[in-house]
Amino acid sequence: MGTSSTFGGQSGGTPLVPSWLGNEGSPSAAPDGAAPPNGNGAPPAQPPAGPPAPPARPPVPPTADPTRFSAARNNFSRFAGSGGDDRKALGRAVSHYVGSSSGGARTAAARMGSARGAGSRLLGFLSDAARRGATEALRALNLGALAGRPIEEIFLGLADYVCPDGGTIDEGIAREAFIETIADLAGAGITDLDGLTPDQMQTVFELYATNAIEARLCNDIGLKTVTLPSDSRQAARVQAQLNDFIRRAVADALTTARAAAAALTPDRVLAFVGGIYEQAFGILQIMGDAEAEGA
């Protein structure tokens, strides 16, 4: 999958005996097991003691349960089928996704993959823009021509920096989330990158992290296999409720980490973003359990 080329296995001409073990062109052994002399009668060089040791490689991870997303998918189907009315099913879907399907908040955060890197690059750029101004932050990325342009144009120009499109599903999720974030900027009242406040910077990252988690969840549970309501308004309501549910968790995680965000340094951005994702997933599971219980 993605841009990697496939390997079809060894060809039929590949020898069964590796070349470093010798071949038919090697000198034959001398009688009584003595090593044959070389061409000038001198004793032959001693052969190597054996093949080089293979490099150490990490163990192959165990195969995951192929049915691990079933409970989350089934409950989300019930939620979608209700047109967004069955909140308990939504809670169970999210709780199962974090706890059972993903193996807990830490593993769920690790699964964010490219979205962690993209989130850190986005947050790093926003911090630089707030500190030095948008023009200098853009010049640092060789994007100075975007200075003074509408914020949507600036963010579109940042897309290849924030989330390079490598063709994998993981990279596609990160890019899709960023494009959704650009569409959300106007609704959040964020129109001026030069006048970006700390609260607005948090809002931009909150939007991105929310969209990334939603895209990851929907891709994992196979949202295309879920029957959404035929009524477009009900389908939009289902999606809006899921997005709002996730955003509440991300907002709570960011509020908890506000002090760390204020003292954020460039070398700690990636760890900070990973921590936000982990906290958000943990909060999502708690919220899901509470919703499932009707609290």
CSV table of C-alpha atoms in Angstrom, one decimal, residues 48-258:
chain,number,residue,atom,x,y,z
A,48,PRO,CA,37.0,-16.4,7.3
A,49,ALA,CA,35.7,-18.2,10.3
A,50,GLY,CA,32.1,-18.0,9.1
A,51,PRO,CA,29.5,-15.8,7.7
A,52,PRO,CA,29.0,-12.4,9.3
A,53,ALA,CA,26.4,-12.2,12.1
A,54,PRO,CA,23.1,-10.8,10.9
A,55,PRO,CA,22.2,-7.4,12.3
A,56,ALA,CA,20.0,-7.2,15.3
A,57,ARG,CA,16.4,-6.5,14.4
A,58,PRO,CA,13.4,-5.6,16.6
A,59,PRO,CA,11.0,-8.5,17.2
A,60,VAL,CA,8.1,-8.8,14.8
A,61,PRO,CA,5.0,-7.4,16.6
A,62,PRO,CA,2.2,-9.9,17.3
A,63,THR,CA,-0.7,-10.0,14.8
A,64,ALA,CA,-3.6,-7.9,16.1
A,65,ASP,CA,-7.1,-9.4,16.5
A,66,PRO,CA,-8.8,-8.7,13.1
A,67,THR,CA,-12.2,-8.4,14.9
A,68,ARG,CA,-11.0,-5.8,17.4
A,69,PHE,CA,-13.0,-2.9,15.8
A,70,SER,CA,-16.3,-4.9,15.6
A,71,ALA,CA,-17.8,-3.6,18.9
A,72,ALA,CA,-16.9,0.0,18.1
A,73,ARG,CA,-18.3,-0.4,14.6
A,74,ASN,CA,-21.5,-2.0,15.7
A,75,ASN,CA,-22.2,0.6,18.3
A,76,PHE,CA,-21.4,3.5,15.9
A,77,SER,CA,-23.8,1.9,13.4
A,78,ARG,CA,-26.6,2.0,16.1
A,79,PHE,CA,-25.7,5.6,16.8
A,80,ALA,CA,-25.8,6.5,13.1
A,81,GLY,CA,-29.0,4.6,12.5
A,82,SER,CA,-30.7,6.5,15.3
A,83,GLY,CA,-29.9,9.8,13.5
A,84,GLY,CA,-27.7,10.9,16.4
A,85,ASP,CA,-30.3,10.2,19.1
A,86,ASP,CA,-28.7,7.1,20.7
A,87,ARG,CA,-26.0,8.8,22.7
A,88,LYS,CA,-25.3,5.6,24.7
A,89,ALA,CA,-24.3,3.9,21.6
A,90,LEU,CA,-22.0,6.7,20.7
A,91,GLY,CA,-20.4,6.5,24.2
A,92,ARG,CA,-20.0,2.7,23.8
A,93,ALA,CA,-18.5,3.1,20.4
A,94,VAL,CA,-15.9,5.6,21.5
A,95,SER,CA,-15.1,3.7,24.7
A,96,HIS,CA,-14.6,0.4,22.9
A,97,TYR,CA,-12.5,2.2,20.2
A,98,VAL,CA,-10.0,3.6,22.8
A,99,GLY,CA,-10.0,0.8,25.3
A,100,SER,CA,-10.5,-2.5,23.4
A,101,SER,CA,-9.8,-1.7,19.7
A,102,SER,CA,-6.7,0.5,20.3
A,103,GLY,CA,-5.4,-1.0,23.5
A,104,GLY,CA,-5.7,2.1,25.6
A,105,ALA,CA,-4.9,5.8,25.3
A,106,ARG,CA,-1.2,5.4,24.9
A,107,THR,CA,-1.4,3.0,22.1
A,108,ALA,CA,-4.2,5.0,20.5
A,109,ALA,CA,-2.0,8.1,20.6
A,110,ALA,CA,0.9,6.1,19.1
A,111,ARG,CA,-1.4,5.1,16.2
A,112,MET,CA,-1.8,8.8,15.2
A,113,GLY,CA,1.5,8.5,13.4
A,114,SER,CA,1.8,11.3,10.8
A,115,ALA,CA,-0.8,13.4,12.6
A,116,ARG,CA,1.6,13.7,15.5
A,117,GLY,CA,4.3,15.1,13.3
A,118,ALA,CA,1.9,17.3,11.4
A,119,GLY,CA,0.4,18.6,14.6
A,120,SER,CA,3.9,19.4,16.0
A,121,ARG,CA,4.9,21.3,12.8
A,122,LEU,CA,1.6,23.2,12.8
A,123,LEU,CA,2.0,24.2,16.5
A,124,GLY,CA,5.7,25.1,16.0
A,125,PHE,CA,4.7,27.4,13.1
A,126,LEU,CA,1.9,29.0,15.1
A,127,SER,CA,4.3,29.6,18.0
A,128,ASP,CA,6.8,31.2,15.7
A,129,ALA,CA,4.2,33.4,14.1
A,130,ALA,CA,2.9,34.5,17.5
A,131,ARG,CA,6.4,35.3,18.7
A,132,ARG,CA,8.1,36.9,15.6
A,133,GLY,CA,5.1,37.7,13.4
A,134,ALA,CA,3.6,35.8,10.5
A,135,THR,CA,6.0,37.4,7.9
A,136,GLU,CA,9.2,36.2,9.6
A,137,ALA,CA,7.7,32.8,10.3
A,138,LEU,CA,6.8,32.3,6.7
A,139,ARG,CA,10.2,33.5,5.5
A,140,ALA,CA,11.8,30.9,7.6
A,141,LEU,CA,9.9,28.3,5.5
A,142,ASN,CA,10.7,30.1,2.2
A,143,LEU,CA,7.1,31.0,2.0
A,144,GLY,CA,7.5,34.8,2.4
A,145,ALA,CA,5.4,35.4,-0.7
A,146,LEU,CA,2.3,34.3,1.3
A,147,ALA,CA,2.7,37.2,3.8
A,148,GLY,CA,-0.3,39.4,3.9
A,149,ARG,CA,-2.5,36.9,2.1
A,150,PRO,CA,-5.9,35.7,3.5
A,151,ILE,CA,-5.3,33.1,6.2
A,152,GLU,CA,-6.9,30.4,4.2
A,153,GLU,CA,-4.4,30.9,1.4
A,154,ILE,CA,-1.6,30.9,3.9
A,155,PHE,CA,-2.6,27.6,5.4
A,156,LEU,CA,-3.1,26.1,1.9
A,157,GLY,CA,0.5,27.2,1.2
A,158,LEU,CA,1.6,25.5,4.4
A,159,ALA,CA,0.0,22.2,3.6
A,160,ASP,CA,3.1,20.6,2.1
A,161,TYR,CA,5.2,21.7,5.1
A,162,VAL,CA,2.7,20.7,7.8
A,163,CYS,CA,1.6,17.3,6.3
A,164,PRO,CA,3.6,16.2,3.2
A,165,ASP,CA,1.5,14.0,1.0
A,166,GLY,CA,3.5,10.7,0.8
A,167,GLY,CA,0.5,8.6,-0.4
A,168,THR,CA,0.1,6.3,2.7
A,169,ILE,CA,-3.2,6.1,4.5
A,170,ASP,CA,-1.6,7.5,7.6
A,171,GLU,CA,-0.3,10.5,5.7
A,172,GLY,CA,-3.6,10.9,4.0
A,173,ILE,CA,-5.4,11.1,7.4
A,174,ALA,CA,-3.0,13.9,8.6
A,175,ARG,CA,-3.5,15.9,5.3
A,176,GLU,CA,-7.3,15.4,5.4
A,177,ALA,CA,-7.4,16.7,8.9
A,178,PHE,CA,-5.4,19.8,7.9
A,179,ILE,CA,-7.7,20.6,5.0
A,180,GLU,CA,-10.7,20.3,7.3
A,181,THR,CA,-9.0,22.6,9.7
A,182,ILE,CA,-8.6,25.3,7.0
A,183,ALA,CA,-12.3,25.0,6.3
A,184,ASP,CA,-13.0,25.5,10.0
A,185,LEU,CA,-11.0,28.7,10.5
A,186,ALA,CA,-13.6,31.2,9.5
A,187,GLY,CA,-16.2,29.5,11.7
A,188,ALA,CA,-13.9,29.8,14.6
A,189,GLY,CA,-13.4,33.5,13.9
A,190,ILE,CA,-9.7,33.2,13.0
A,191,THR,CA,-9.0,35.5,10.1
A,192,ASP,CA,-5.7,37.3,10.9
A,193,LEU,CA,-2.5,35.3,11.3
A,194,ASP,CA,-0.5,38.5,12.3
A,195,GLY,CA,-2.9,39.2,15.2
A,196,LEU,CA,-3.0,35.6,16.4
A,197,THR,CA,-3.6,35.4,20.2
A,198,PRO,CA,-2.6,32.5,22.4
A,199,ASP,CA,-6.2,31.4,22.7
A,200,GLN,CA,-6.6,31.5,18.9
A,201,MET,CA,-3.4,29.5,18.5
A,202,GLN,CA,-4.8,26.9,20.9
A,203,THR,CA,-8.1,26.9,18.9
A,204,VAL,CA,-6.3,26.2,15.6
A,205,PHE,CA,-4.4,23.2,17.1
A,206,GLU,CA,-7.6,22.0,18.9
A,207,LEU,CA,-9.4,22.0,15.5
A,208,TYR,CA,-6.6,20.1,13.9
A,209,ALA,CA,-6.2,17.5,16.7
A,210,THR,CA,-10.0,17.0,16.7
A,211,ASN,CA,-10.1,16.4,12.9
A,212,ALA,CA,-7.2,14.1,13.0
A,213,ILE,CA,-8.6,11.9,15.8
A,214,GLU,CA,-12.0,11.8,14.0
A,215,ALA,CA,-10.4,10.8,10.7
A,216,ARG,CA,-8.3,8.1,12.4
A,217,LEU,CA,-11.3,6.7,14.2
A,218,CYS,CA,-13.5,6.7,11.1
A,219,ASN,CA,-10.8,5.1,9.0
A,220,ASP,CA,-10.2,2.4,11.7
A,221,ILE,CA,-13.8,1.4,12.2
A,222,GLY,CA,-14.5,1.5,8.5
A,223,LEU,CA,-17.1,4.3,8.4
A,224,LYS,CA,-17.9,3.4,4.8
A,225,THR,CA,-19.4,0.2,6.1
A,226,VAL,CA,-21.7,2.0,8.5
A,227,THR,CA,-25.1,2.9,7.1
A,228,LEU,CA,-25.7,6.6,7.6
A,229,PRO,CA,-29.2,8.1,7.6
A,230,SER,CA,-30.5,8.8,4.2
A,231,ASP,CA,-31.7,12.2,5.4
A,232,SER,CA,-28.7,14.6,4.8
A,233,ARG,CA,-29.6,16.6,7.9
A,234,GLN,CA,-29.5,13.6,10.1
A,235,ALA,CA,-26.3,12.4,8.6
A,236,ALA,CA,-24.7,15.9,9.2
A,237,ARG,CA,-26.0,15.7,12.8
A,238,VAL,CA,-24.3,12.4,13.4
A,239,GLN,CA,-21.0,13.7,12.1
A,240,ALA,CA,-21.3,17.0,14.1
A,241,GLN,CA,-22.0,15.1,17.3
A,242,LEU,CA,-19.0,12.9,16.9
A,243,ASN,CA,-16.8,15.9,16.1
A,244,ASP,CA,-18.1,17.8,19.1
A,245,PHE,CA,-17.6,14.7,21.4
A,246,ILE,CA,-14.0,14.5,20.3
A,247,ARG,CA,-13.4,18.2,20.5
A,248,ARG,CA,-14.5,18.4,24.1
A,249,ALA,CA,-11.9,15.8,25.0
A,250,VAL,CA,-9.2,17.6,23.1
A,251,ALA,CA,-10.1,20.9,24.7
A,252,ASP,CA,-10.0,19.4,28.2
A,253,ALA,CA,-6.6,17.9,27.4
A,254,LEU,CA,-5.3,21.3,26.2
A,255,THR,CA,-6.7,23.1,29.3
A,256,THR,CA,-4.9,20.6,31.5
A,257,ALA,CA,-1.6,21.2,29.7
A,258,ARG,CA,-2.0,25.0,29.5
